[in-house]
Short mmCIF file of C-alpha atoms in Angstrom, two decimals:
data_model
loop_
_atom_site.label_atom_id
_atom_site.label_comp_id
_atom_site.label_asym_id
_atom_site.label_seq_id
_atom_site.Cartn_x
_atom_site.Cartn_y
_atom_site.Cartn_z
CA MET A 1 16.73 6.81 10.63
CA THR A 2 20.23 6.18 8.92
CA ALA A 3 23.25 3.31 8.66
CA THR A 4 25.34 1.87 6.14
CA ARG A 5 25.08 -1.15 4.31
CA ALA A 6 27.90 -3.10 5.88
CA GLY A 7 25.55 -4.59 8.66
CA VAL A 8 23.25 -5.77 6.31
CA LEU A 9 24.60 -9.30 5.64
CA GLY A 10 26.81 -9.54 8.73
CA ARG A 11 23.28 -8.46 10.82
CA THR A 12 20.36 -10.54 10.59
CA ALA A 13 16.76 -9.16 11.46
CA ALA A 14 15.02 -10.33 14.67
CA VAL A 15 11.51 -11.56 15.66
CA ARG A 16 10.91 -11.84 19.20
CA GLU A 17 7.15 -12.65 20.57
CA GLN A 18 7.11 -12.22 24.67
CA ALA A 19 4.34 -13.57 26.98
CA GLY A 20 2.77 -15.70 25.17
CA ALA A 21 2.73 -13.34 21.80
CA GLN A 22 1.11 -10.75 24.47
CA ARG A 23 3.84 -8.47 22.44
CA VAL A 24 5.60 -9.14 19.03
CA ARG A 25 8.98 -7.57 18.36
CA VAL A 26 10.56 -7.35 14.99
CA GLU A 27 14.00 -5.90 14.19
CA LEU A 28 14.47 -5.12 10.35
CA PRO A 29 17.93 -4.82 8.77
CA PRO A 30 18.82 -1.42 6.94
CA ARG A 31 16.70 -0.32 3.78
CA TYR A 32 18.27 1.40 1.03
CA CYS A 33 16.42 4.31 0.29
CA PRO A 34 17.63 7.12 -1.14
CA LEU A 35 14.51 8.78 -1.82
CA PRO A 36 13.39 12.16 -0.26
CA GLY A 37 11.23 12.12 3.03
CA ALA A 38 8.82 14.90 3.53
CA VAL A 39 5.36 15.46 5.54
CA HIS A 40 2.49 17.92 4.65
CA PRO A 41 2.41 20.95 7.39
CA ASP A 42 -1.34 20.15 7.49
CA ALA A 43 -0.97 16.18 8.06
CA GLY A 44 -2.96 16.19 11.55
CA ARG A 45 -5.85 18.71 10.59
CA LEU A 46 -6.38 16.80 7.19
CA ASN A 47 -6.23 13.50 9.51
CA ALA A 48 -8.89 15.33 12.08
CA ARG A 49 -11.11 16.11 8.99
CA ALA A 50 -11.13 12.40 7.33
CA ALA A 51 -11.96 11.15 10.26
CA ASP A 52 -14.87 13.72 11.15
CA TRP A 53 -16.19 12.92 7.21
CA LEU A 54 -16.20 9.55 7.92
CA ASN A 55 -18.16 9.19 11.23
CA GLY A 56 -20.39 11.66 9.16
CA TYR A 57 -21.35 8.33 7.40
CA GLY A 58 -21.64 6.10 10.85
CA LEU A 59 -18.32 4.71 9.78
CA CYS A 60 -16.30 4.05 12.95
CA ARG A 61 -17.46 5.98 15.40
CA ASP A 62 -16.70 4.35 18.49
CA GLY A 63 -14.74 1.51 19.66
CA ALA A 64 -12.00 0.06 18.52
CA GLN A 65 -12.83 0.63 15.09
CA ARG A 66 -12.45 4.19 15.77
CA VAL A 67 -9.04 3.80 17.79
CA ARG A 68 -7.96 2.13 14.45
CA MET A 69 -9.42 4.57 12.18
CA THR A 70 -7.45 7.47 13.55
CA GLY A 71 -4.77 5.34 14.46
CA ASN A 72 -4.16 4.96 10.74
CA ASP A 73 -3.00 8.68 10.37
CA VAL A 74 -4.64 8.77 6.72
CA GLY A 75 -3.52 12.22 6.73
CA GLY A 76 0.56 11.64 7.45
CA PHE A 77 0.02 9.15 5.05
CA TYR A 78 -0.97 10.45 2.00
CA GLY A 79 0.53 14.29 3.27
CA ARG A 80 3.90 12.12 2.95
CA ILE A 81 2.99 11.40 -1.23
CA MET A 82 2.35 14.97 -1.28
CA PRO A 83 3.71 17.23 0.74
CA ARG A 84 3.65 20.15 -0.97
CA ALA A 85 -0.26 19.82 -2.23
CA PRO A 86 -2.96 22.69 -1.81
CA ALA A 87 -4.94 21.12 1.54
CA GLY A 88 -7.89 21.69 -0.28
CA ARG A 89 -7.16 19.58 -2.69
CA LEU A 90 -5.44 17.23 -0.90
CA GLN A 91 -8.42 16.74 1.75
CA LEU A 92 -10.21 14.54 -1.40
CA ALA A 93 -7.45 11.72 -1.01
CA VAL A 94 -6.95 11.95 2.17
CA ASP A 95 -11.03 11.00 2.81
CA TRP A 96 -10.57 8.42 0.20
CA CYS A 97 -7.76 6.75 2.39
CA ALA A 98 -9.81 6.91 5.26
CA LEU A 99 -12.62 5.30 3.74
CA MET A 100 -10.58 2.77 2.06
CA PHE A 101 -8.60 1.83 5.06
CA ALA A 102 -12.04 0.95 6.77
CA PHE A 103 -13.12 -0.77 3.73
CA ASP A 104 -10.22 -2.84 3.56
CA ASP A 105 -10.25 -3.76 7.59
CA LEU A 106 -13.64 -4.92 7.65
CA HIS A 107 -14.09 -6.25 4.51
CA CYS A 108 -10.87 -7.64 2.87
CA ASP A 109 -8.70 -8.93 5.82
CA GLU A 110 -9.86 -9.56 9.10
CA GLY A 111 -13.61 -8.22 9.18
CA PRO A 112 -16.56 -10.60 9.40
CA ALA A 113 -16.40 -10.86 5.59
CA SER A 114 -13.05 -12.74 5.08
CA LEU A 115 -14.28 -15.55 4.18
CA ARG A 116 -17.51 -14.57 2.03
CA ALA A 117 -16.02 -13.69 -1.34
CA GLY A 118 -19.55 -13.32 -2.61
CA ASP A 119 -20.21 -11.02 -0.28
CA PHE A 120 -17.24 -9.03 -1.09
CA ALA A 121 -17.87 -9.38 -4.77
CA GLY A 122 -21.58 -7.65 -4.50
CA LEU A 123 -20.14 -4.68 -2.46
CA ALA A 124 -17.44 -4.31 -4.93
CA THR A 125 -19.41 -4.48 -8.02
CA ARG A 126 -21.77 -1.83 -6.06
CA LEU A 127 -18.96 0.49 -4.99
CA LEU A 128 -17.47 0.37 -8.73
CA ARG A 129 -21.13 1.53 -9.97
CA VAL A 130 -21.28 4.32 -7.48
CA LEU A 131 -17.32 5.45 -8.45
CA GLU A 132 -18.63 5.25 -12.12
CA ALA A 133 -21.69 7.01 -11.86
CA PRO A 134 -22.71 9.32 -9.30
CA GLY A 135 -26.31 9.24 -8.15
CA THR A 136 -26.62 5.26 -8.57
CA VAL A 137 -27.85 3.88 -5.71
CA PRO A 138 -27.35 -0.20 -6.45
CA GLY A 139 -28.82 -2.32 -3.66
CA GLY A 140 -31.05 0.20 -2.24
CA ALA A 141 -29.91 2.62 0.05
CA GLY A 142 -28.82 3.06 3.32
CA ASP A 143 -25.05 1.28 2.97
CA PRO A 144 -22.56 3.82 4.50
CA PHE A 145 -19.44 2.87 2.30
CA LEU A 146 -21.98 3.36 -0.83
CA GLU A 147 -23.08 6.96 0.50
CA ALA A 148 -19.36 8.06 1.76
CA ALA A 149 -18.40 6.88 -2.16
CA GLY A 150 -20.81 8.56 -3.81
CA ASP A 151 -19.70 11.79 -2.55
CA LEU A 152 -16.29 10.99 -3.19
CA ALA A 153 -17.10 10.29 -6.83
CA ALA A 154 -18.97 13.88 -6.90
CA ARG A 155 -15.95 15.43 -5.55
CA CYS A 156 -14.34 13.62 -7.97
CA ARG A 157 -15.65 14.96 -10.97
CA ALA A 158 -15.84 18.44 -9.88
CA GLU A 159 -11.97 18.42 -9.57
CA GLY A 160 -10.67 16.06 -12.26
CA THR A 161 -10.99 15.59 -16.09
CA ALA A 162 -13.00 12.67 -17.41
CA VAL A 163 -9.68 10.83 -18.43
CA GLN A 164 -8.87 11.12 -14.56
CA VAL A 165 -11.66 9.77 -13.27
CA ARG A 166 -11.85 6.77 -16.00
CA ARG A 167 -8.15 5.87 -14.24
CA MET A 168 -9.71 6.24 -10.76
CA VAL A 169 -12.06 3.95 -11.84
CA ASP A 170 -9.72 1.25 -12.95
CA GLY A 171 -7.36 1.88 -10.19
CA HIS A 172 -10.37 0.69 -7.93
CA ARG A 173 -11.48 -2.28 -10.30
CA ALA A 174 -8.02 -3.87 -10.55
CA TRP A 175 -7.59 -3.39 -7.03
CA PHE A 176 -11.08 -5.41 -6.46
CA LEU A 177 -10.13 -7.56 -8.57
CA ALA A 178 -6.62 -8.81 -6.60
CA VAL A 179 -8.57 -8.93 -3.32
CA LEU A 180 -10.83 -12.13 -5.01
CA TRP A 181 -7.51 -13.45 -6.22
CA GLU A 182 -6.89 -13.24 -2.37
CA PHE A 183 -9.98 -14.63 -1.44
CA GLY A 184 -9.47 -17.41 -3.45
CA CYS A 185 -6.01 -18.21 -1.87
CA ARG A 186 -7.48 -17.83 1.78
CA LEU A 187 -10.81 -20.79 0.90
CA GLY A 188 -8.21 -22.82 -0.76
CA ASP A 189 -5.88 -22.41 2.49
CA ARG A 190 -3.12 -22.15 0.33
CA THR A 191 -0.14 -19.96 0.01
CA PRO A 192 0.61 -18.79 -3.70
CA SER A 193 4.26 -18.80 -5.48
CA LEU A 194 6.53 -15.67 -5.68
CA ASP A 195 6.00 -15.26 -9.30
CA ASP A 196 2.23 -14.90 -8.98
CA TYR A 197 2.42 -13.14 -5.42
CA ALA A 198 4.99 -10.34 -6.52
CA HIS A 199 3.11 -9.10 -9.57
CA LEU A 200 -0.44 -9.02 -7.75
CA ARG A 201 0.74 -7.25 -4.81
CA GLN A 202 0.80 -3.74 -6.49
CA HIS A 203 -2.86 -4.33 -6.77
CA THR A 204 -4.17 -6.23 -3.32
CA ALA A 205 -2.27 -2.63 -1.74
CA ALA A 206 -4.29 -1.13 -3.98
CA GLY A 207 -1.77 0.83 -5.85
CA THR A 208 -3.28 2.61 -8.74
CA ALA A 209 -6.77 3.27 -6.57
CA THR A 210 -4.21 4.94 -4.42
CA THR A 211 -2.18 7.06 -6.96
CA SER A 212 -4.62 7.64 -9.40
CA TRP A 213 -5.44 10.74 -6.65
CA LEU A 214 -2.43 12.22 -7.69
CA GLU A 215 -3.07 13.79 -10.83
CA ILE A 216 -6.19 15.18 -9.76
CA VAL A 217 -5.11 17.06 -6.52
CA ASP A 218 -2.31 18.28 -8.91
CA GLY A 219 -4.70 19.59 -11.41
CA THR A 220 -2.70 18.31 -14.24
CA GLU A 221 -3.32 15.62 -16.71
CA ILE A 222 -0.69 13.19 -17.82
CA PRO A 223 -0.87 12.49 -21.85
CA GLY A 224 -2.08 8.75 -22.53
CA ALA A 225 1.29 8.57 -24.73
CA GLU A 226 3.39 9.08 -21.45
CA MET A 227 1.33 7.59 -18.58
CA ASP A 228 0.85 4.30 -20.76
CA SER A 229 4.67 3.89 -22.12
CA PRO A 230 6.12 0.98 -20.87
CA VAL A 231 9.02 2.69 -19.39
CA VAL A 232 6.09 4.93 -16.98
CA ARG A 233 4.24 1.65 -16.52
CA ALA A 234 7.37 -0.20 -15.56
CA LEU A 235 8.13 2.65 -12.95
CA SER A 236 4.75 2.25 -11.80
CA GLU A 237 4.46 -1.09 -11.03
CA LEU A 238 8.02 -0.62 -9.30
CA ALA A 239 6.85 1.95 -6.95
CA PHE A 240 3.44 0.37 -6.21
CA THR A 241 5.01 -3.34 -5.59
CA THR A 242 7.98 -1.83 -3.55
CA ALA A 243 5.60 -0.21 -1.24
CA ALA A 244 3.64 -2.98 -1.21
CA PHE A 245 6.37 -5.24 -0.24
CA ASP A 246 7.02 -2.70 2.32
CA ASP A 247 3.97 -3.01 3.72
CA ASP A 248 4.60 -6.68 4.03
CA LEU A 249 7.40 -5.74 6.03
CA PHE A 250 6.73 -3.23 9.24
CA SER A 251 2.69 -5.43 8.97
CA TYR A 252 4.94 -8.30 9.70
CA GLY A 253 4.17 -8.65 13.46
CA LYS A 254 0.66 -7.53 13.14
CA GLU A 255 0.04 -10.63 11.01
CA ARG A 256 2.55 -12.54 13.81
CA TRP A 257 0.17 -10.93 16.71
CA LEU A 258 -3.00 -11.60 15.11
CA ALA A 259 -1.96 -15.45 13.85
CA ALA A 260 -1.41 -16.08 17.56
CA ARG A 261 -5.10 -15.51 18.56
CA ALA A 262 -6.65 -17.35 15.09
CA PRO A 263 -8.74 -20.16 16.33
CA ARG A 264 -6.88 -22.40 13.94
CA PRO A 265 -3.56 -21.74 11.89
CA ALA A 266 -4.23 -21.40 8.68
CA ARG A 267 -1.72 -22.82 5.66
CA CYS A 268 -2.51 -19.36 3.81
CA ARG A 269 0.53 -16.81 3.93
CA LEU A 270 0.09 -13.55 2.09
CA ASN A 271 2.68 -11.74 2.98
CA LEU A 272 6.46 -11.70 0.80
CA VAL A 273 8.39 -12.86 4.40
CA ASP A 274 6.53 -16.16 4.65
CA ILE A 275 6.16 -16.80 0.47
CA LEU A 276 10.30 -16.33 0.66
CA ALA A 277 10.60 -18.62 3.46
CA ALA A 278 8.05 -21.30 2.18
CA GLU A 279 9.18 -21.38 -1.31
CA HIS A 280 13.19 -21.41 -0.66
CA GLY A 281 13.03 -22.98 2.59
CA LEU A 282 14.28 -20.26 4.30
CA ASP A 283 14.46 -19.66 8.17
CA LEU A 284 12.48 -16.39 9.45
CA GLU A 285 15.33 -14.31 9.85
CA ALA A 286 16.63 -15.45 6.43
CA ALA A 287 13.64 -14.92 4.89
CA LEU A 288 13.55 -11.16 6.63
CA ALA A 289 16.65 -10.28 5.22
CA ALA A 290 15.49 -11.93 1.49
CA ALA A 291 12.85 -9.20 1.49
CA VAL A 292 14.64 -6.28 2.76
CA ASP A 293 17.26 -7.44 -0.21
CA LEU A 294 14.30 -7.66 -2.89
CA CYS A 295 12.65 -4.30 -1.71
CA ASP A 296 16.21 -2.22 -1.70
CA ARG A 297 16.68 -4.04 -5.14
CA LEU A 298 13.14 -2.54 -6.60
CA THR A 299 14.18 0.17 -5.17
CA LEU A 300 17.90 0.67 -6.65
CA ARG A 301 15.74 -0.04 -10.16
CA PHE A 302 13.14 2.47 -9.65
CA VAL A 303 15.55 5.69 -9.02
CA ARG A 304 18.02 4.58 -11.78
CA LEU A 305 15.12 4.34 -13.88
CA ARG A 306 13.91 7.54 -12.97
CA ASP A 307 16.55 9.45 -13.90
CA GLN A 308 16.79 8.36 -17.18
CA VAL A 309 13.18 9.29 -17.93
CA LEU A 310 13.12 12.58 -16.13
CA PRO A 311 15.24 14.76 -18.54
CA GLY A 312 12.72 14.06 -21.43
CA ALA A 313 9.74 14.38 -19.05
CA GLY A 314 6.66 17.28 -19.43
CA GLU A 315 5.97 18.93 -16.11
CA PRO A 316 3.16 16.27 -14.72
CA LEU A 317 4.94 13.80 -15.52
CA ARG A 318 7.68 14.94 -13.28
CA GLN A 319 4.95 16.03 -10.45
CA TYR A 320 3.96 12.22 -11.29
CA LEU A 321 7.66 10.53 -10.90
CA GLY A 322 8.16 12.56 -7.39
CA HIS A 323 4.83 11.65 -5.91
CA LEU A 324 6.03 7.84 -6.21
CA SER A 325 9.40 8.86 -5.21
CA HIS A 326 7.77 10.13 -1.87
CA LEU A 327 5.44 7.17 -2.02
CA ILE A 328 8.35 5.13 -1.31
CA ARG A 329 10.16 6.69 1.55
CA GLY A 330 6.77 8.24 2.85
CA ASN A 331 5.37 4.99 2.99
CA LEU A 332 7.90 3.44 5.17
CA GLU A 333 8.01 6.09 7.51
CA TRP A 334 4.40 5.94 8.08
CA GLY A 335 4.41 2.20 8.15
CA LEU A 336 6.88 2.03 10.67
CA ARG A 337 5.12 4.29 13.54
CA ALA A 338 1.21 4.00 12.18
CA GLY A 339 -1.04 2.93 15.12
CA ARG A 340 -2.75 0.46 12.38
CA TYR A 341 0.18 -1.89 13.13
CA THR A 342 1.37 -1.44 16.30
CA ASN A 343 -2.06 -1.78 17.72
CA PRO A 344 -3.54 -4.72 15.83
CA ASP A 345 -7.16 -4.85 16.95
CA GLY A 346 -7.48 -1.34 18.35
CA ARG A 347 -7.46 -2.87 22.11
CA HIS A 348 -3.95 -3.32 22.35
CA PRO A 349 -1.59 -0.71 21.84
CA GLY A 350 2.01 -1.13 21.86
CA ALA A 351 1.28 -4.99 21.32
CA VAL A 352 3.41 -4.44 18.41
CA ARG A 353 6.96 -2.74 17.59
CA THR A 354 8.71 -2.83 14.38
CA THR A 355 12.05 -0.94 14.03
CA GLY A 356 13.67 -0.14 10.83
CA SER A 357 17.14 1.96 9.71
CA PHE A 358 17.86 3.63 6.03
CA THR A 359 20.79 3.72 4.34
CA THR A 360 22.03 5.41 0.97
CA VAL A 361 24.08 2.64 -0.08
CA ALA A 362 22.98 1.01 -2.78
CA PRO A 363 23.13 -2.95 -3.22
CA ARG A 364 25.46 -4.67 -5.27
CA ALA A 365 23.00 -6.12 -7.70
CA ASP A 366 21.32 -4.13 -10.61
CA ALA A 367 19.82 -7.17 -12.40
CA PRO A 368 16.29 -8.68 -12.88
CA PRO A 369 15.53 -11.12 -9.73
CA PRO A 370 14.47 -14.80 -10.86
CA ILE A 371 10.93 -13.91 -10.58
CA PRO A 372 9.77 -13.54 -14.28
CA SER A 373 6.22 -11.77 -13.46
CA ILE A 374 8.11 -8.98 -12.68
CA ALA A 375 11.39 -9.30 -14.68
CA TRP A 376 10.30 -6.77 -17.53
CA TRP A 377 11.21 -3.99 -15.42
CA TRP A 378 14.90 -4.13 -16.50
CA ASP A 379 13.99 -4.19 -20.13
CA ARG A 380 16.14 -1.68 -21.69
CA PHE A 381 13.68 0.71 -23.02
#
């Protein structure tokens, strides 16, 4: 999918709802992304093995949950981030994706616990303890999520270093804390400010939890002096946030489809498009275009900052930055196709269709957007 930037300003995005929102069609403006794209050759096999592993714990075996789980294409998702990784080691990250997508569906977003923040907090703290100390059984045995997480934690320790394990646990702690922030927004039925949403979105999308497996799969450890440096932190946050904002673009149709079936309309919006519309008084098409423009600017900043860092980077850091580059492009390619978004509830295949294209023509603006919480990514490092 390619396009020139000439159409970005002259061509508007479109959202069409057909037959009482039985079908939702979303057309996005061209998205600037000069980064490489590739898929792991064993993505399909990795996906099937992850499904078997998850089913072995009694999760997502039947009905709509199984349809959604297989439609998530977790092998394709992580296989686009690490397209050349050894399949045996990559399976660990793919299995994690299968479990955490199921966890997200059942306990974070649309599932029955979506308004019970206390229930989520209890499960999340037990999950964290299992990841920190595999073999513990907080709250008693029998919870399939805890059992599956315990297996992942044990495999993580067998493959990773103590530093890598700690980074993995800390990534999950950041994710779960951000989800609790989302619960607060939902319970208060309020849409957050763009400034708050912009810096928290990387965590509500499980950014550091997702990428914590990169070093473990690679079998390398990035020295703390490099990983924790401001410039690498900025690159990590740029990649996580860009991918999360892109999630908002290709999941927008799904959210509209589900909202049309909600028992009552909610004022709370946790999507970049709706937040831009509310904060700046934009109509839907203008808000979609503004969201794409923001993603383009973040991508440009990532590319330029990455190219500044690469010449002096050690090999583990070079690998990591390569994975982040694949994440931005691969997440886009995966999200525009994944059944997770085209079949919103596992019972209506093709209910949502989102189309998009890529351009290699960079946006003109390479300056921080008027969002204070993320402006530091444009500092002179």
